[in-house]
Amino acid sequence: MVLDGVRKALSRFLSGKGDYERAVKEFIRDLQKELIKADVNVRLVLELTKKIRERALEEEPPPGITRREWFINIVYEELSKFFGGDRKPDIKPKKKPWVMLLVGLQGSGKTTTAAKLAYYYKLEGYRVGLVTADTYRPAAYDQLKQLGEQIGVPVYGEPNNKDAVEIARRGVEYFVSRGFDIVIVDTAGRHHREEDLLKEMREIAENIKPDEVVLVIDAAIGQQAHNLAKKFHTATPIGSIIVTKLDGTAKGGGALSAVAVTGATIKFIGTGEKIDELEVFRPPRFVARILGIGDLEGLVEKVRRIKVEFTEKDVEEFLSGRLNMRLVYKQLVSLRKMGPLRKILQMIPGLSLKIPLEIEAGKAEEKIKKWLAIINSMTYEELDKPEIIDRRRTRRIAYGAGVKTEDVRELLKQYEMMKKLSKQLRKRKDLLKKLQLGFKP
Ligand SMILES: Nc1nc2c(ncn2[C@@H]2O[C@H](COP(=O)(O)OP(=O)(O)O)[C@@H](O)[C@H]2O)c(=O)[nH]1
Ligand SMILES: [Mg+2]
């Protein structure tokens, strides 16, 4: 992963004790080192860390949040801005048909990305066609043809024609006349110089009049991505960028920040060779992952889904540190569908680093069944205030549920742990609110 060391630095920062200002200084030094290692431009690094330092020393955290926690928030915000801010890239085609032209240097991942995009949009419900206009490499046609077959997307090509512009035009015509929603045109990009690449782009673009020109950049070029992205961004107003191979290089941070600073939009990132290893690029999400503070948006999404089982009040109660066995019951029921609570909690900033709750995967199902039975044999009073369950009550409940007293005690122990977490969450809630993500869909 890109910028792995940042996560470690943050973890050190969080678990560290002692002087806040010194900890900030140390973290910033670590961050600088990591960013420069990732080939981020030194001037950019200094600007970024200056801002973080200023905010860290000036801002007062809101009530209920420690300075260290607030510092994470500052780092999160500034890094998100650094990688392009939190505007959502416009992924949906604004009209039909939508013609996308892929350009980029040879080997940058165009053909692979063309297929990935086709697959992505196909899953979104669009009818997608691929056109291969790479006439330089003899194998180019077969490569895309094969990928197309793999994902069930038709591919237009003319293996014996050498005129790329002509093929592109006819390919687009072919799919548009058949009512396809999206046509993706793959090109050769057999260039070493940016100027030649942009020239080819203009030539094909004039002929097929694409709705979107997509520049594909290999993350391994690091901060060199800056010039290419800048020229591209000035050359075409309908451009977007995909950065590929983020999985395979330590320079990803450099490439992403270099593109971001030009003002160009990175829409997708490629994170592997497989056809589904393409992600919509959302800087806050990306940064959350780098920092190991979890995926805030994913959290909101999950909470929205929990609401099928959890009423708004339940979630509110849980997040307010008020917990009872009824909530635990609902939690257990939804657990089966949703995956462990731990996963959800992992998505909350800061918590993922120190979460104790774990249910062993294989035994989970069996355990949940037992626990549900136990909760079922509790009285209303016990449900609302499990604290009153003493040894006598424990024995009665175990008997009623047909389990051992240890099982009841174990559930009560889990309950205590959840209760603690839920109390911790109460503090985080302010942080989340501050991040303006809230919990309302
Ligand atoms: N690891 C990794 N490899 C990729 C990614 N995208 C493309 N590749 C590989 O990069 C190489 C060149 O890709 P290709 O699509 O043929 O590049 P093109 O010359 O621009 O069309 C191939 O081996 C791909 O499998 C990516 O996101 N991650
Ligand atoms: Mg290719």
PDB file of N, CA and C in Angstrom, residues 166-206:
ATOM      1  N   GLU A 166      -9.421   6.027 -38.314  1.00  0.00           N
ATOM      2  CA  GLU A 166     -10.546   5.445 -39.047  1.00  0.00           C
ATOM      3  C   GLU A 166     -11.234   4.349 -38.222  1.00  0.00           C
ATOM      4  N   ILE A 167     -10.426   3.497 -37.630  1.00  0.00           N
ATOM      5  CA  ILE A 167     -10.995   2.418 -36.800  1.00  0.00           C
ATOM      6  C   ILE A 167     -11.807   3.010 -35.647  1.00  0.00           C
ATOM      7  N   ALA A 168     -11.210   4.002 -35.008  1.00  0.00           N
ATOM      8  CA  ALA A 168     -11.883   4.618 -33.861  1.00  0.00           C
ATOM      9  C   ALA A 168     -13.240   5.169 -34.295  1.00  0.00           C
ATOM     10  N   ARG A 169     -13.239   5.880 -35.433  1.00  0.00           N
ATOM     11  CA  ARG A 169     -14.489   6.490 -35.885  1.00  0.00           C
ATOM     12  C   ARG A 169     -15.532   5.426 -36.196  1.00  0.00           C
ATOM     13  N   ARG A 170     -15.098   4.411 -36.918  1.00  0.00           N
ATOM     14  CA  ARG A 170     -16.060   3.360 -37.286  1.00  0.00           C
ATOM     15  C   ARG A 170     -16.536   2.575 -36.060  1.00  0.00           C
ATOM     16  N   GLY A 171     -15.618   2.359 -35.117  1.00  0.00           N
ATOM     17  CA  GLY A 171     -15.970   1.627 -33.899  1.00  0.00           C
ATOM     18  C   GLY A 171     -17.052   2.358 -33.106  1.00  0.00           C
ATOM     19  N   VAL A 172     -16.852   3.663 -32.982  1.00  0.00           N
ATOM     20  CA  VAL A 172     -17.835   4.457 -32.251  1.00  0.00           C
ATOM     21  C   VAL A 172     -19.180   4.405 -32.963  1.00  0.00           C
ATOM     22  N   GLU A 173     -19.137   4.577 -34.285  1.00  0.00           N
ATOM     23  CA  GLU A 173     -20.358   4.516 -35.093  1.00  0.00           C
ATOM     24  C   GLU A 173     -21.088   3.186 -34.885  1.00  0.00           C
ATOM     25  N   TYR A 174     -20.280   2.136 -34.922  1.00  0.00           N
ATOM     26  CA  TYR A 174     -20.814   0.778 -34.790  1.00  0.00           C
ATOM     27  C   TYR A 174     -21.657   0.644 -33.520  1.00  0.00           C
ATOM     28  N   PHE A 175     -21.092   1.072 -32.402  1.00  0.00           N
ATOM     29  CA  PHE A 175     -21.810   0.901 -31.131  1.00  0.00           C
ATOM     30  C   PHE A 175     -22.938   1.918 -30.960  1.00  0.00           C
ATOM     31  N   VAL A 176     -22.680   3.140 -31.376  1.00  0.00           N
ATOM     32  CA  VAL A 176     -23.719   4.165 -31.220  1.00  0.00           C
ATOM     33  C   VAL A 176     -24.956   3.802 -32.029  1.00  0.00           C
ATOM     34  N   SER A 177     -24.723   3.315 -33.253  1.00  0.00           N
ATOM     35  CA  SER A 177     -25.878   2.979 -34.106  1.00  0.00           C
ATOM     36  C   SER A 177     -26.651   1.789 -33.544  1.00  0.00           C
ATOM     37  N   ARG A 178     -26.018   1.030 -32.683  1.00  0.00           N
ATOM     38  CA  ARG A 178     -26.713  -0.118 -32.072  1.00  0.00           C
ATOM     39  C   ARG A 178     -27.270   0.215 -30.699  1.00  0.00           C
ATOM     40  N   GLY A 179     -27.263   1.466 -30.365  1.00  0.00           N
ATOM     41  CA  GLY A 179     -27.912   1.877 -29.117  1.00  0.00           C
ATOM     42  C   GLY A 179     -27.131   1.625 -27.850  1.00  0.00           C
ATOM     43  N   PHE A 180     -25.812   1.513 -27.936  1.00  0.00           N
ATOM     44  CA  PHE A 180     -25.014   1.333 -26.723  1.00  0.00           C
ATOM     45  C   PHE A 180     -24.967   2.628 -25.917  1.00  0.00           C
ATOM     46  N   ASP A 181     -24.818   2.491 -24.599  1.00  0.00           N
ATOM     47  CA  ASP A 181     -24.796   3.668 -23.724  1.00  0.00           C
ATOM     48  C   ASP A 181     -23.412   4.298 -23.649  1.00  0.00           C
ATOM     49  N   ILE A 182     -22.401   3.442 -23.555  1.00  0.00           N
ATOM     50  CA  ILE A 182     -21.039   3.936 -23.371  1.00  0.00           C
ATOM     51  C   ILE A 182     -20.103   3.236 -24.349  1.00  0.00           C
ATOM     52  N   VAL A 183     -19.274   4.053 -25.040  1.00  0.00           N
ATOM     53  CA  VAL A 183     -18.260   3.479 -25.911  1.00  0.00           C
ATOM     54  C   VAL A 183     -16.889   3.900 -25.400  1.00  0.00           C
ATOM     55  N   ILE A 184     -16.028   2.910 -25.178  1.00  0.00           N
ATOM     56  CA  ILE A 184     -14.688   3.206 -24.663  1.00  0.00           C
ATOM     57  C   ILE A 184     -13.650   2.890 -25.729  1.00  0.00           C
ATOM     58  N   VAL A 185     -12.890   3.903 -26.116  1.00  0.00           N
ATOM     59  CA  VAL A 185     -11.912   3.725 -27.194  1.00  0.00           C
ATOM     60  C   VAL A 185     -10.498   3.653 -26.617  1.00  0.00           C
ATOM     61  N   ASP A 186      -9.836   2.524 -26.877  1.00  0.00           N
ATOM     62  CA  ASP A 186      -8.464   2.312 -26.419  1.00  0.00           C
ATOM     63  C   ASP A 186      -7.512   2.718 -27.542  1.00  0.00           C
ATOM     64  N   THR A 187      -6.436   3.425 -27.203  1.00  0.00           N
ATOM     65  CA  THR A 187      -5.496   3.865 -28.246  1.00  0.00           C
ATOM     66  C   THR A 187      -4.098   3.299 -27.993  1.00  0.00           C
ATOM     67  N   ALA A 188      -3.174   3.643 -28.900  1.00  0.00           N
ATOM     68  CA  ALA A 188      -1.844   3.035 -28.851  1.00  0.00           C
ATOM     69  C   ALA A 188      -0.922   3.704 -27.843  1.00  0.00           C
ATOM     70  N   GLY A 189      -0.812   5.024 -27.917  1.00  0.00           N
ATOM     71  CA  GLY A 189       0.085   5.728 -27.008  1.00  0.00           C
ATOM     72  C   GLY A 189       1.515   5.256 -27.125  1.00  0.00           C
ATOM     73  N   ARG A 190       1.962   5.099 -28.372  1.00  0.00           N
ATOM     74  CA  ARG A 190       3.305   4.558 -28.561  1.00  0.00           C
ATOM     75  C   ARG A 190       4.324   5.703 -28.540  1.00  0.00           C
ATOM     76  N   HIS A 191       4.324   6.462 -27.446  1.00  0.00           N
ATOM     77  CA  HIS A 191       5.146   7.676 -27.436  1.00  0.00           C
ATOM     78  C   HIS A 191       6.043   7.705 -26.234  1.00  0.00           C
ATOM     79  N   HIS A 192       7.071   8.490 -26.369  1.00  0.00           N
ATOM     80  CA  HIS A 192       7.907   8.718 -25.208  1.00  0.00           C
ATOM     81  C   HIS A 192       7.820  10.170 -24.790  1.00  0.00           C
ATOM     82  N   ARG A 193       7.336  10.986 -25.715  1.00  0.00           N
ATOM     83  CA  ARG A 193       7.257  12.409 -25.383  1.00  0.00           C
ATOM     84  C   ARG A 193       5.807  12.830 -25.190  1.00  0.00           C
ATOM     85  N   GLU A 194       5.616  13.697 -24.218  1.00  0.00           N
ATOM     86  CA  GLU A 194       4.261  14.160 -23.929  1.00  0.00           C
ATOM     87  C   GLU A 194       3.630  14.841 -25.126  1.00  0.00           C
ATOM     88  N   GLU A 195       4.458  15.631 -25.837  1.00  0.00           N
ATOM     89  CA  GLU A 195       3.925  16.398 -26.978  1.00  0.00           C
ATOM     90  C   GLU A 195       3.301  15.467 -28.011  1.00  0.00           C
ATOM     91  N   ASP A 196       3.998  14.367 -28.313  1.00  0.00           N
ATOM     92  CA  ASP A 196       3.487  13.441 -29.326  1.00  0.00           C
ATOM     93  C   ASP A 196       2.180  12.810 -28.869  1.00  0.00           C
ATOM     94  N   LEU A 197       2.150  12.498 -27.600  1.00  0.00           N
ATOM     95  CA  LEU A 197       0.945  11.877 -27.039  1.00  0.00           C
ATOM     96  C   LEU A 197      -0.249  12.826 -27.186  1.00  0.00           C
ATOM     97  N   LEU A 198      -0.027  14.077 -26.828  1.00  0.00           N
ATOM     98  CA  LEU A 198      -1.127  15.035 -26.888  1.00  0.00           C
ATOM     99  C   LEU A 198      -1.539  15.298 -28.334  1.00  0.00           C
ATOM    100  N   LYS A 199      -0.580  15.208 -29.234  1.00  0.00           N
ATOM    101  CA  LYS A 199      -0.896  15.407 -30.653  1.00  0.00           C
ATOM    102  C   LYS A 199      -1.818  14.281 -31.143  1.00  0.00           C
ATOM    103  N   GLU A 200      -1.444  13.071 -30.796  1.00  0.00           N
ATOM    104  CA  GLU A 200      -2.281  11.937 -31.208  1.00  0.00           C
ATOM    105  C   GLU A 200      -3.683  12.063 -30.619  1.00  0.00           C
ATOM    106  N   MET A 201      -3.704  12.461 -29.367  1.00  0.00           N
ATOM    107  CA  MET A 201      -4.991  12.622 -28.696  1.00  0.00           C
ATOM    108  C   MET A 201      -5.873  13.598 -29.462  1.00  0.00           C
ATOM    109  N   ARG A 202      -5.289  14.746 -29.835  1.00  0.00           N
ATOM    110  CA  ARG A 202      -6.081  15.760 -30.548  1.00  0.00           C
ATOM    111  C   ARG A 202      -6.582  15.230 -31.876  1.00  0.00           C
ATOM    112  N   GLU A 203      -5.713  14.482 -32.563  1.00  0.00           N
ATOM    113  CA  GLU A 203      -6.075  13.967 -33.881  1.00  0.00           C
ATOM    114  C   GLU A 203      -7.288  13.049 -33.796  1.00  0.00           C
ATOM    115  N   ILE A 204      -7.202  12.083 -32.891  1.00  0.00           N
ATOM    116  CA  ILE A 204      -8.332  11.152 -32.766  1.00  0.00           C
ATOM    117  C   ILE A 204      -9.561  11.892 -32.244  1.00  0.00           C
ATOM    118  N   ALA A 205      -9.330  12.777 -31.279  1.00  0.00           N
ATOM    119  CA  ALA A 205     -10.456  13.491 -30.672  1.00  0.00           C
ATOM    120  C   ALA A 205     -11.232  14.303 -31.712  1.00  0.00           C
ATOM    121  N   GLU A 206     -10.506  14.950 -32.617  1.00  0.00           N
ATOM    122  CA  GLU A 206     -11.191  15.741 -33.645  1.00  0.00           C
ATOM    123  C   GLU A 206     -12.094  14.876 -34.491  1.00  0.00           C
TER     124      GLU A 206
END
